[in-house]
Amino acid sequence: MTNIQAAIFASGTGSNFEAIMNQHGSLGCEVVLLVCDNPHAPVIKKARTRGIKTFVFHPEAYETKEAYEQKIVKQLQALNVSWIFLAGYMRIVGKTILNIFEGQIVNIHPSLLPEFPGKDAIGQAFEAGVTKTGVTIHYIDEGIDTGPIIAQQELKILPEDTRETLQTRIQKIEHEIYPKIIQQLMNQTLKMK
Ligand code: GRF
């Protein structure tokens, strides 16, 4: 196996979590933790079914972002995590985590950044009437979907597309490229070691 430990942060359905875990044996890292800020998120069950440890928290239960991020950092450090993959994590990662992990936190976003950052990127692109959109994988920095881009894949918006068909086609791309890019990043990391 590998000696790189990783965590996935997610808040919702977890289809990207699942796509990554389906390739677990060939990622080049071991996903040892799911961090989730929503106790009702379906992704939690997906992790537990696979025997992945979970850290689920209620942000409202903490006085500050720093307080809950400190808890997260403790969990990550206890498990020797060096890479974080955001997969539908609906929060801005703050300084407490960034100061330790910057350059090793990756996000997937359903648009061709810098176009349509933030929430509902698929809806934003659809409403804007653009003819192409896509998927971006990028490093996280302090901004909203502003960090250095690692990879992008374009997708034509077809005249017959609805918001739903567009979403389905975008997610299909996400599920293909996220595990692939993780694998490439892990290979580079291994080579540098
Ligand atoms: C994905 O579209 C991802 O690009 C965005 O949030 C969505 C998460 O979906 N950041 P899922 O929970 O992985 O199904």
Coordinates of N, CA, C and O and ligand atoms in Angstrom, one line a residue:
M1 N 0.9 -1.2 0.0 CA 0.0 0.0 0.0 C 0.9 1.2 0.0 O 2.1 1.2 -0.3
T2 N 0.4 2.4 0.4 CA 1.1 3.6 0.3 C 1.3 4.2 1.7 O 0.6 3.9 2.6
N3 N 2.2 5.2 1.8 CA 2.3 5.8 3.1 C 1.8 7.3 3.0 O 2.1 8.0 3.9
I4 N 1.0 7.6 2.0 CA 0.4 8.9 2.0 C -1.1 8.8 2.5 O -1.9 8.0 2.0
Q5 N -1.4 9.5 3.6 CA -2.8 9.5 4.1 C -3.5 10.7 3.7 O -3.0 11.8 3.6
A6 N -4.8 10.5 3.3 CA -5.6 11.7 2.8 C -7.0 11.7 3.5 O -7.4 10.7 4.1
A7 N -7.6 12.9 3.5 CA -8.9 13.0 4.0 C -9.8 13.7 2.9 O -9.3 14.4 2.1
I8 N -11.1 13.3 2.9 CA -12.0 13.9 2.1 C -13.0 14.8 2.9 O -13.4 14.3 4.0
F9 N -13.2 16.0 2.5 CA -14.2 16.9 3.1 C -15.4 17.0 2.3 O -15.3 17.3 1.1
A10 N -16.6 16.7 2.8 CA -17.8 16.8 2.0 C -19.0 17.2 2.9 O -19.0 17.0 4.1
S11 N -20.0 17.8 2.2 CA -21.2 18.2 3.0 C -22.5 17.6 2.5 O -23.6 17.8 3.2
G12 N -22.5 16.8 1.4 CA -23.8 16.5 0.9 C -23.9 15.0 0.4 O -23.6 14.1 1.2
T13 N -24.3 14.9 -0.8 CA -24.6 13.5 -1.4 C -23.4 12.6 -1.4 O -23.5 11.4 -1.1
G14 N -22.2 13.1 -1.8 CA -21.0 12.3 -1.8 C -20.8 11.4 -3.0 O -20.2 10.4 -3.0
S15 N -21.3 11.9 -4.2 CA -21.1 11.1 -5.4 C -19.6 11.2 -5.8 O -19.1 10.2 -6.3
N16 N -19.0 12.3 -5.5 CA -17.5 12.4 -5.8 C -16.7 11.6 -4.8 O -15.7 10.9 -5.1
F17 N -17.2 11.6 -3.5 CA -16.6 10.7 -2.5 C -16.6 9.3 -3.0 O -15.6 8.6 -3.0
E18 N -17.7 8.9 -3.5 CA -17.9 7.5 -3.9 C -17.0 7.2 -5.2 O -16.4 6.2 -5.2
A19 N -17.0 8.2 -6.1 CA -16.1 8.0 -7.3 C -14.7 7.8 -6.9 O -13.9 7.0 -7.5
I20 N -14.2 8.6 -5.9 CA -12.8 8.5 -5.5 C -12.6 7.2 -4.8 O -11.6 6.5 -5.1
M21 N -13.5 6.8 -3.9 CA -13.4 5.5 -3.2 C -13.4 4.3 -4.1 O -12.8 3.3 -3.8
N22 N -14.2 4.4 -5.2 CA -14.2 3.3 -6.1 C -12.9 3.0 -6.8 O -12.7 1.9 -7.3
Q23 N -12.0 4.0 -6.7 CA -10.6 3.8 -7.3 C -9.6 3.7 -6.2 O -8.4 3.9 -6.4
H24 N -10.0 3.4 -5.0 CA -9.1 3.6 -3.8 C -7.8 2.8 -4.0 O -6.8 3.3 -3.6
G25 N -7.9 1.6 -4.5 CA -6.7 0.8 -4.6 C -5.6 1.4 -5.5 O -4.5 1.0 -5.4
S26 N -6.0 2.2 -6.4 CA -5.0 2.8 -7.4 C -4.8 4.3 -7.2 O -4.2 4.9 -8.1
L27 N -5.2 4.9 -6.1 CA -5.1 6.3 -6.0 C -3.6 6.7 -5.7 O -3.2 7.8 -6.0
G28 N -2.9 5.8 -5.0 CA -1.6 6.2 -4.5 C -1.6 6.9 -3.2 O -0.6 7.3 -2.7
C29 N -2.8 6.9 -2.5 CA -2.9 7.4 -1.2 C -4.0 6.6 -0.5 O -4.8 6.0 -1.2
E30 N -4.1 6.7 0.8 CA -5.1 6.0 1.5 C -6.0 7.0 2.2 O -5.6 7.9 2.9
V31 N -7.3 7.0 1.8 CA -8.3 7.9 2.4 C -8.6 7.3 3.8 O -9.2 6.2 3.9
V32 N -8.3 8.1 4.8 CA -8.5 7.5 6.2 C -9.6 8.3 7.0 O -9.9 7.9 8.1
L33 N -10.1 9.4 6.4 CA -11.0 10.2 7.2 C -12.0 10.9 6.2 O -11.6 11.5 5.2
L34 N -13.3 11.0 6.6 CA -14.2 11.9 6.0 C -14.5 13.0 7.0 O -14.9 12.7 8.2
V35 N -14.4 14.2 6.6 CA -14.8 15.4 7.5 C -16.1 15.9 6.9 O -16.1 16.2 5.7
C36 N -17.1 16.1 7.7 CA -18.4 16.5 7.2 C -19.0 17.5 8.2 O -19.1 17.2 9.4
D37 N -19.5 18.6 7.7 CA -20.1 19.6 8.5 C -21.6 19.6 8.6 O -22.3 20.5 9.1
N38 N -22.2 18.5 8.1 CA -23.6 18.4 8.0 C -24.1 17.0 8.5 O -23.9 16.0 7.7
P39 N -24.5 16.9 9.7 CA -24.9 15.6 10.3 C -25.9 14.8 9.5 O -26.1 13.6 9.7
H40 N -26.6 15.4 8.6 CA -27.7 14.7 7.8 C -27.2 14.4 6.4 O -28.0 13.9 5.6
A41 N -25.9 14.6 6.1 CA -25.5 14.4 4.7 C -25.4 12.9 4.4 O -24.8 12.1 5.2
P42 N -25.9 12.5 3.3 CA -25.8 11.1 2.8 C -24.4 10.5 2.7 O -24.2 9.3 2.8
V43 N -23.4 11.4 2.5 CA -22.0 11.0 2.4 C -21.5 10.3 3.6 O -20.7 9.4 3.6
I44 N -22.1 10.6 4.8 CA -21.7 10.0 6.0 C -21.9 8.4 6.0 O -21.0 7.7 6.3
K45 N -23.1 8.1 5.5 CA -23.4 6.6 5.5 C -22.4 5.9 4.5 O -22.0 4.8 4.7
K46 N -22.2 6.7 3.4 CA -21.3 6.1 2.3 C -19.9 5.8 3.0 O -19.3 4.8 2.7
A47 N -19.4 6.7 3.8 CA -18.1 6.5 4.4 C -18.2 5.3 5.4 O -17.3 4.5 5.4
R48 N -19.2 5.3 6.2 CA -19.3 4.3 7.3 C -19.4 2.9 6.7 O -18.8 1.9 7.1
T49 N -20.2 2.8 5.6 CA -20.3 1.5 4.9 C -19.0 1.0 4.4 O -18.7 -0.2 4.4
R50 N -18.1 1.9 4.1 CA -16.8 1.5 3.6 C -15.8 1.4 4.8 O -14.6 1.2 4.5
G51 N -16.2 1.6 6.0 CA -15.3 1.5 7.1 C -14.4 2.7 7.2 O -13.3 2.6 7.8
I52 N -14.7 3.8 6.6 CA -13.9 5.0 6.7 C -14.3 5.8 7.9 O -15.5 6.1 8.2
K53 N -13.3 6.2 8.7 CA -13.6 7.0 9.9 C -14.2 8.3 9.5 O -13.9 8.9 8.5
T54 N -15.1 8.8 10.4 CA -15.8 10.1 10.1 C -15.6 11.1 11.2 O -15.6 10.7 12.4
F55 N -15.4 12.3 10.8 CA -15.5 13.4 11.9 C -16.6 14.3 11.4 O -16.5 15.1 10.4
V56 N -17.8 14.2 12.1 CA -18.9 15.0 11.7 C -19.1 16.1 12.8 O -19.1 15.8 14.0
F57 N -19.3 17.3 12.3 CA -19.5 18.4 13.3 C -20.6 19.3 12.9 O -20.9 19.4 11.7
H58 N -21.1 20.1 13.9 CA -22.1 21.1 13.7 C -21.4 22.4 13.8 O -21.0 22.8 15.0
P59 N -21.2 23.2 12.8 CA -20.4 24.4 12.9 C -21.1 25.4 14.0 O -20.4 26.1 14.7
E60 N -22.4 25.3 14.1 CA -23.1 26.2 15.0 C -22.8 25.8 16.5 O -23.0 26.7 17.4
A61 N -22.3 24.7 16.7 CA -21.9 24.3 18.1 C -20.6 24.9 18.6 O -20.2 24.8 19.7
Y62 N -19.9 25.6 17.6 CA -18.6 26.2 18.0 C -18.8 27.8 17.9 O -19.5 28.3 17.1
E63 N -18.0 28.4 18.8 CA -18.1 29.9 18.8 C -17.5 30.5 17.6 O -17.9 31.5 17.1
T64 N -16.4 29.9 17.1 CA -15.7 30.5 15.9 C -15.3 29.4 14.9 O -15.3 28.2 15.3
K65 N -15.0 29.9 13.7 CA -14.5 29.0 12.7 C -13.2 28.4 13.2 O -12.9 27.2 13.0
E66 N -12.4 29.2 13.8 CA -11.1 28.7 14.3 C -11.2 27.6 15.2 O -10.5 26.6 15.2
A67 N -12.3 27.6 16.1 CA -12.5 26.6 17.1 C -12.8 25.2 16.4 O -12.2 24.2 16.7
Y68 N -13.7 25.2 15.4 CA -14.0 23.9 14.8 C -12.9 23.5 13.9 O -12.6 22.3 13.7
E69 N -12.2 24.4 13.3 CA -11.0 24.0 12.4 C -9.9 23.4 13.2 O -9.2 22.6 12.8
Q70 N -9.7 23.9 14.5 CA -8.7 23.4 15.3 C -9.0 21.9 15.6 O -8.1 21.1 15.6
K71 N -10.3 21.6 15.8 CA -10.7 20.2 16.1 C -10.4 19.4 14.8 O -9.9 18.2 15.0
I72 N -10.7 19.9 13.7 CA -10.4 19.2 12.4 C -8.9 18.9 12.3 O -8.5 17.8 12.0
V73 N -8.1 19.9 12.5 CA -6.7 19.8 12.4 C -6.2 18.7 13.3 O -5.4 17.8 13.0
K74 N -6.7 18.6 14.6 CA -6.3 17.5 15.5 C -6.6 16.2 14.9 O -5.8 15.3 15.0
Q75 N -7.8 16.0 14.3 CA -8.2 14.7 13.7 C -7.2 14.4 12.6 O -6.8 13.3 12.5
L76 N -6.9 15.4 11.8 CA -6.1 15.1 10.6 C -4.7 14.7 11.1 O -4.1 13.8 10.6
Q77 N -4.2 15.4 12.1 CA -2.8 15.2 12.5 C -2.7 13.8 13.2 O -1.8 13.1 13.1
A78 N -3.8 13.5 14.0 CA -3.8 12.2 14.7 C -3.7 11.0 13.7 O -3.2 9.9 14.0
L79 N -4.3 11.2 12.5 CA -4.2 10.2 11.5 C -3.1 10.4 10.4 O -3.1 9.7 9.4
N80 N -2.3 11.3 10.7 CA -1.1 11.6 9.8 C -1.5 12.0 8.4 O -0.9 11.6 7.4
V81 N -2.6 12.7 8.3 CA -3.1 13.1 7.0 C -2.2 14.2 6.4 O -1.9 15.2 7.0
S82 N -1.9 14.1 5.1 CA -1.1 15.1 4.5 C -1.8 15.8 3.3 O -1.4 16.8 2.8
W83 N -2.8 15.1 2.7 CA -3.6 15.7 1.6 C -5.1 15.7 2.0 O -5.6 14.8 2.6
I84 N -5.7 16.8 1.5 CA -7.2 17.0 1.7 C -7.8 17.2 0.4 O -7.4 18.0 -0.4
F85 N -8.9 16.4 0.1 CA -9.6 16.5 -1.1 C -11.1 17.0 -0.8 O -11.8 16.3 0.0
L86 N -11.4 18.2 -1.3 CA -12.7 18.7 -1.0 C -13.7 18.2 -2.1 O -13.3 18.3 -3.3
A87 N -14.8 17.6 -1.7 CA -15.7 17.0 -2.6 C -17.1 17.5 -2.2 O -17.9 16.7 -1.6
G88 N -17.4 18.7 -2.6 CA -18.7 19.3 -2.2 C -18.8 19.7 -0.8 O -19.8 19.6 -0.1
Y89 N -17.6 20.3 -0.3 CA -17.6 20.8 1.1 C -18.0 22.3 1.0 O -17.4 23.1 0.3
M90 N -19.1 22.6 1.6 CA -19.8 23.9 1.4 C -19.3 25.0 2.3 O -20.1 25.8 2.7
R91 N -18.1 24.9 2.7 CA -17.5 26.0 3.6 C -16.2 26.5 3.0 O -15.5 25.7 2.3
I92 N -15.9 27.7 3.4 CA -14.6 28.2 3.0 C -13.6 27.7 4.0 O -13.8 27.8 5.2
V93 N -12.5 27.1 3.5 CA -11.5 26.6 4.4 C -10.7 27.8 5.0 O -10.2 28.7 4.2
G94 N -10.6 27.9 6.3 CA -10.0 29.1 6.9 C -8.5 28.9 7.2 O -7.9 27.8 6.9
K95 N -7.9 29.9 7.8 CA -6.5 30.0 8.0 C -6.0 28.9 8.9 O -4.8 28.4 8.7
T96 N -6.8 28.5 9.8 CA -6.3 27.4 10.8 C -5.9 26.2 10.0 O -4.9 25.5 10.3
I97 N -6.7 25.8 9.0 CA -6.3 24.6 8.2 C -5.3 25.0 7.1 O -4.3 24.3 6.9
L98 N -5.6 26.1 6.5 CA -4.7 26.5 5.3 C -3.3 26.7 5.7 O -2.4 26.3 5.0
N99 N -3.0 27.3 6.9 CA -1.6 27.5 7.3 C -0.8 26.2 7.4 O 0.4 26.2 7.2
I100 N -1.5 25.1 7.7 CA -0.8 23.9 7.8 C -0.8 23.1 6.5 O 0.2 22.5 6.1
F101 N -1.9 23.2 5.7 CA -2.0 22.3 4.6 C -2.0 22.9 3.2 O -2.2 22.3 2.2
E102 N -1.8 24.2 3.1 CA -1.8 24.9 1.8 C -0.9 24.2 0.8 O 0.2 23.8 1.2
G103 N -1.4 24.1 -0.4 CA -0.6 23.3 -1.4 C -0.9 21.9 -1.4 O -0.5 21.1 -2.3
Q104 N -1.7 21.4 -0.4 CA -2.0 20.0 -0.3 C -3.6 19.9 -0.1 O -4.0 18.9 0.4
I105 N -4.3 21.0 -0.5 CA -5.8 20.9 -0.4 C -6.3 21.2 -1.8 O -6.0 22.2 -2.4
V106 N -7.1 20.2 -2.3 CA -7.6 20.3 -3.7 C -9.1 20.3 -3.7 O -9.7 19.7 -2.8
N107 N -9.7 21.0 -4.6 CA -11.1 21.1 -4.7 C -11.6 20.8 -6.1 O -10.8 21.0 -7.1
I108 N -12.8 20.3 -6.3 CA -13.4 20.2 -7.6 C -14.6 21.1 -7.7 O -15.4 21.3 -6.7
H109 N -14.7 21.8 -8.8 CA -15.7 22.8 -9.0 C -16.4 22.7 -10.4 O -15.7 22.5 -11.4
P110 N -17.7 22.7 -10.4 CA -18.4 22.4 -11.7 C -18.6 23.6 -12.6 O -19.7 23.9 -13.0
S111 N -17.5 24.2 -13.0 CA -17.4 25.2 -14.0 C -16.0 25.4 -14.5 O -15.1 24.8 -13.9
L112 N -15.8 26.2 -15.6 CA -14.5 26.5 -16.0 C -14.0 27.7 -15.3 O -14.2 28.8 -15.8
L113 N -13.5 27.6 -14.1 CA -13.0 28.7 -13.4 C -12.0 29.5 -14.2 O -11.3 28.9 -15.0
P114 N -11.9 30.8 -14.2 CA -12.6 31.7 -13.2 C -14.0 32.0 -13.4 O -14.6 32.8 -12.7
E115 N -14.6 31.4 -14.4 CA -16.1 31.6 -14.7 C -16.9 30.9 -13.6 O -16.7 29.7 -13.3
F116 N -17.9 31.5 -13.2 CA -18.9 31.0 -12.3 C -18.4 30.3 -11.0 O -18.6 29.2 -10.7
P117 N -17.7 31.1 -10.2 CA -17.3 30.6 -8.9 C -18.5 30.6 -7.9 O -19.5 31.1 -8.3
G118 N -18.3 30.0 -6.8 CA -19.3 30.1 -5.7 C -20.4 29.0 -5.9 O -20.2 28.0 -6.6
K119 N -21.5 29.3 -5.3 CA -22.6 28.3 -5.3 C -23.3 28.2 -6.6 O -23.4 29.1 -7.4
D120 N -23.9 27.0 -6.8 CA -24.7 26.7 -8.0 C -24.0 27.1 -9.3 O -24.7 27.8 -10.1
A121 N -22.8 26.7 -9.5 CA -22.1 27.0 -10.7 C -22.8 26.5 -11.9 O -22.7 27.1 -13.0
I122 N -23.4 25.3 -11.8 CA -24.1 24.7 -13.0 C -25.3 25.6 -13.4 O -25.5 25.9 -14.5
G123 N -26.1 26.0 -12.4 CA -27.2 26.8 -12.6 C -26.8 28.2 -13.2 O -27.4 28.7 -14.1
Q124 N -25.7 28.7 -12.6 CA -25.2 30.0 -13.1 C -24.8 30.0 -14.6 O -25.2 30.9 -15.3
A125 N -24.2 28.9 -15.0 CA -23.7 28.7 -16.4 C -25.0 28.6 -17.3 O -25.1 29.2 -18.4
F126 N -25.9 27.8 -16.8 CA -27.1 27.5 -17.6 C -27.9 28.8 -17.8 O -28.3 29.1 -18.9
E127 N -28.1 29.5 -16.7 CA -28.9 30.8 -16.8 C -28.1 31.8 -17.7 O -28.8 32.6 -18.3
A128 N -26.8 31.8 -17.6 CA -26.1 32.8 -18.4 C -26.2 32.5 -19.9 O -25.8 33.4 -20.7
G129 N -26.6 31.3 -20.3 CA -26.8 31.0 -21.7 C -25.4 30.8 -22.5 O -25.4 31.0 -23.7
V130 N -24.4 30.5 -21.7 CA -23.1 30.2 -22.4 C -23.2 28.9 -23.2 O -24.0 28.0 -22.9
T131 N -22.3 28.7 -24.1 CA -22.3 27.5 -24.9 C -21.4 26.4 -24.4 O -21.5 25.3 -24.9
K132 N -20.5 26.8 -23.5 CA -19.7 25.7 -22.9 C -19.4 26.0 -21.4 O -19.4 27.2 -21.0
T133 N -19.3 24.9 -20.7 CA -18.9 25.0 -19.3 C -17.9 23.9 -19.0 O -17.3 23.4 -20.0
G134 N -17.9 23.4 -17.8 CA -16.9 22.3 -17.6 C -16.7 22.1 -16.1 O -17.5 22.4 -15.3
V135 N -15.5 21.5 -15.9 CA -15.1 21.1 -14.5 C -13.7 21.6 -14.3 O -12.8 21.5 -15.2
T136 N -13.4 22.1 -13.1 CA -12.1 22.5 -12.7 C -11.6 21.8 -11.5 O -12.4 21.7 -10.5
I137 N -10.4 21.4 -11.5 CA -9.8 20.9 -10.2 C -8.7 21.9 -9.9 O -7.8 22.2 -10.8
H138 N -8.7 22.4 -8.7 CA -7.7 23.4 -8.3 C -7.3 23.3 -6.9 O -8.0 22.7 -6.0
Y139 N -6.2 23.9 -6.6 CA -5.7 24.1 -5.2 C -6.6 25.1 -4.5 O -7.1 26.0 -5.1
I140 N -6.7 25.0 -3.2 CA -7.5 25.9 -2.4 C -6.5 27.0 -1.9 O -5.4 26.8 -1.4
D141 N -7.0 28.3 -2.0 CA -6.4 29.4 -1.2 C -7.4 30.1 -0.4 O -8.5 29.5 -0.2
E142 N -7.1 31.3 0.0 CA -8.1 31.9 0.9 C -9.4 32.4 0.2 O -10.4 32.7 0.9
G143 N -9.4 32.5 -1.1 CA -10.5 33.0 -1.8 C -11.6 32.0 -2.1 O -11.5 30.8 -1.7
I144 N -12.6 32.4 -2.8 CA -13.7 31.4 -3.1 C -13.4 30.9 -4.6 O -13.6 31.7 -5.5
D145 N -12.9 29.7 -4.7 CA -12.6 29.1 -5.9 C -11.6 29.9 -6.8 O -11.7 30.0 -8.0
T146 N -10.6 30.4 -6.1 CA -9.6 31.2 -6.8 C -8.2 30.6 -6.8 O -7.3 31.2 -7.5
G147 N -8.0 29.5 -6.2 CA -6.6 28.9 -6.1 C -6.1 28.4 -7.4 O -6.9 28.3 -8.4
P148 N -4.8 28.1 -7.5 CA -4.2 27.7 -8.8 C -4.9 26.5 -9.4 O -5.2 25.5 -8.7
I149 N -5.1 26.6 -10.7 CA -5.8 25.5 -11.4 C -4.8 24.3 -11.7 O -3.7 24.5 -12.2
I150 N -5.3 23.1 -11.5 CA -4.5 21.9 -11.7 C -5.0 21.3 -13.1 O -4.2 20.9 -13.9
A151 N -6.3 21.2 -13.3 CA -6.8 20.6 -14.5 C -8.2 21.1 -14.8 O -9.0 21.5 -13.9
Q152 N -8.6 21.2 -16.1 CA -9.9 21.6 -16.5 C -10.4 20.7 -17.6 O -9.6 20.2 -18.4
Q153 N -11.7 20.4 -17.6 CA -12.3 19.7 -18.8 C -13.5 20.4 -19.2 O -14.4 20.7 -18.4
E154 N -13.6 20.7 -20.5 CA -14.7 21.5 -21.1 C -15.8 20.6 -21.5 O -15.7 19.4 -21.7
L155 N -17.0 21.2 -21.5 CA -18.2 20.4 -21.9 C -19.1 21.4 -22.7 O -19.3 22.5 -22.2
K156 N -19.6 21.0 -23.8 CA -20.5 21.8 -24.6 C -21.9 21.8 -24.0 O -22.4 20.7 -23.7
I157 N -22.5 23.0 -23.9 CA -23.9 23.0 -23.5 C -24.8 22.8 -24.7 O -24.7 23.6 -25.6
L158 N -25.6 21.8 -24.8 CA -26.3 21.5 -26.0 C -27.7 22.2 -25.9 O -28.2 22.5 -24.9
P159 N -28.2 22.5 -27.1 CA -29.5 23.3 -27.2 C -30.6 22.6 -26.4 O -31.4 23.2 -25.8
E160 N -30.5 21.2 -26.4 CA -31.6 20.5 -25.7 C -31.3 20.3 -24.2 O -32.1 19.7 -23.5
D161 N -30.2 20.7 -23.7 CA -29.9 20.5 -22.3 C -30.9 21.2 -21.4 O -31.3 22.4 -21.7
T162 N -31.2 20.6 -20.3 CA -31.9 21.2 -19.2 C -30.9 21.4 -18.1 O -29.8 20.8 -18.2
R163 N -31.3 22.1 -17.1 CA -30.4 22.2 -15.9 C -30.0 20.9 -15.4 O -28.9 20.6 -15.0
E164 N -31.0 19.9 -15.5 CA -30.7 18.6 -14.9 C -29.8 17.7 -15.8 O -28.9 17.1 -15.3
T165 N -30.0 17.8 -17.1 CA -29.2 17.0 -18.0 C -27.7 17.5 -17.9 O -26.8 16.8 -18.0
L166 N -27.6 18.8 -17.8 CA -26.3 19.4 -17.8 C -25.6 19.0 -16.5 O -24.4 18.6 -16.5
Q167 N -26.3 19.0 -15.4 CA -25.7 18.5 -14.1 C -25.3 17.1 -14.2 O -24.2 16.7 -13.8
T168 N -26.1 16.2 -14.8 CA -25.7 14.8 -14.9 C -24.5 14.7 -15.8 O -23.6 13.9 -15.4
R169 N -24.4 15.4 -16.9 CA -23.2 15.3 -17.7 C -21.9 15.9 -17.0 O -20.8 15.3 -17.2
I170 N -22.1 16.9 -16.3 CA -21.0 17.5 -15.5 C -20.5 16.5 -14.5 O -19.3 16.3 -14.3
Q171 N -21.4 15.9 -13.8 CA -21.0 15.0 -12.7 C -20.3 13.8 -13.2 O -19.4 13.3 -12.6
K172 N -20.7 13.4 -14.4 CA -20.1 12.2 -15.0 C -18.6 12.5 -15.2 O -17.7 11.7 -14.9
I173 N -18.3 13.7 -15.7 CA -16.9 14.2 -15.9 C -16.2 14.2 -14.6 O -15.1 13.8 -14.4
E174 N -16.9 14.8 -13.6 CA -16.3 14.9 -12.3 C -15.8 13.6 -11.8 O -14.7 13.4 -11.3
H175 N -16.7 12.6 -11.9 CA -16.4 11.3 -11.3 C -15.2 10.6 -12.1 O -14.6 9.8 -11.5
E176 N -15.0 11.0 -13.3 CA -13.9 10.4 -14.1 C -12.6 11.1 -13.8 O -11.6 10.5 -13.5
I177 N -12.7 12.5 -13.7 CA -11.4 13.2 -13.6 C -10.8 13.3 -12.2 O -9.6 13.3 -12.0
Y178 N -11.7 13.4 -11.2 CA -11.2 13.6 -9.8 C -10.3 12.5 -9.4 O -9.1 12.7 -9.0
P179 N -10.7 11.2 -9.5 CA -9.8 10.1 -9.1 C -8.5 10.1 -9.9 O -7.4 9.9 -9.4
K180 N -8.6 10.4 -11.2 CA -7.4 10.4 -12.1 C -6.4 11.5 -11.7 O -5.2 11.2 -11.6
I181 N -6.9 12.7 -11.4 CA -6.0 13.8 -11.0 C -5.4 13.5 -9.7 O -4.2 13.7 -9.4
I182 N -6.1 12.9 -8.8 CA -5.6 12.6 -7.5 C -4.4 11.6 -7.7 O -3.3 11.7 -7.1
Q183 N -4.7 10.6 -8.5 CA -3.6 9.6 -8.8 C -2.4 10.3 -9.3 O -1.3 10.0 -8.9
Q184 N -2.5 11.2 -10.3 CA -1.4 11.9 -10.8 C -0.6 12.7 -9.8 O 0.6 12.7 -9.7
L185 N -1.4 13.4 -8.9 CA -0.8 14.2 -7.8 C 0.0 13.3 -6.9 O 1.1 13.7 -6.5
M186 N -0.6 12.2 -6.6 CA 0.1 11.3 -5.6 C 1.4 10.7 -6.3 O 2.4 10.6 -5.6
N187 N 1.3 10.4 -7.5 CA 2.5 9.9 -8.2 C 3.7 10.9 -8.2 O 4.8 10.6 -7.9
Q188 N 3.3 12.2 -8.4 CA 4.3 13.2 -8.4 C 4.9 13.4 -6.9 O 6.1 13.5 -6.7
T189 N 4.0 13.3 -5.9 CA 4.4 13.4 -4.6 C 5.4 12.2 -4.2 O 6.4 12.4 -3.6
L190 N 5.0 11.1 -4.7 CA 5.9 9.9 -4.4 C 7.3 10.1 -5.1 O 8.3 9.8 -4.5
K191 N 7.3 10.6 -6.3 CA 8.5 10.8 -7.0 C 9.4 11.8 -6.2 O 10.6 11.7 -6.3
M192 N 8.8 12.8 -5.6 CA 9.6 13.9 -5.0 C 10.1 13.4 -3.6 O 11.0 14.0 -3.1
K193 N 9.6 12.3 -3.1 CA 10.0 11.9 -1.8 C 11.4 11.3 -1.8 O 11.8 10.6 -2.7
Ligands
GRF1 C1 -20.0 18.6 -7.1 O1 -20.6 19.1 -8.3 C2 -18.7 19.4 -6.9 O2 -18.1 19.9 -8.1 C3 -19.2 20.6 -6.1 O3 -20.2 20.1 -5.2 C4 -20.8 18.9 -5.8 C5 -20.8 17.8 -4.9 O4 -21.5 16.7 -5.3 N1 -18.1 21.2 -5.4 P1 -21.4 15.3 -4.6 O5 -21.8 15.5 -3.1 O6 -20.0 14.8 -4.8 O7 -22.4 14.4 -5.3

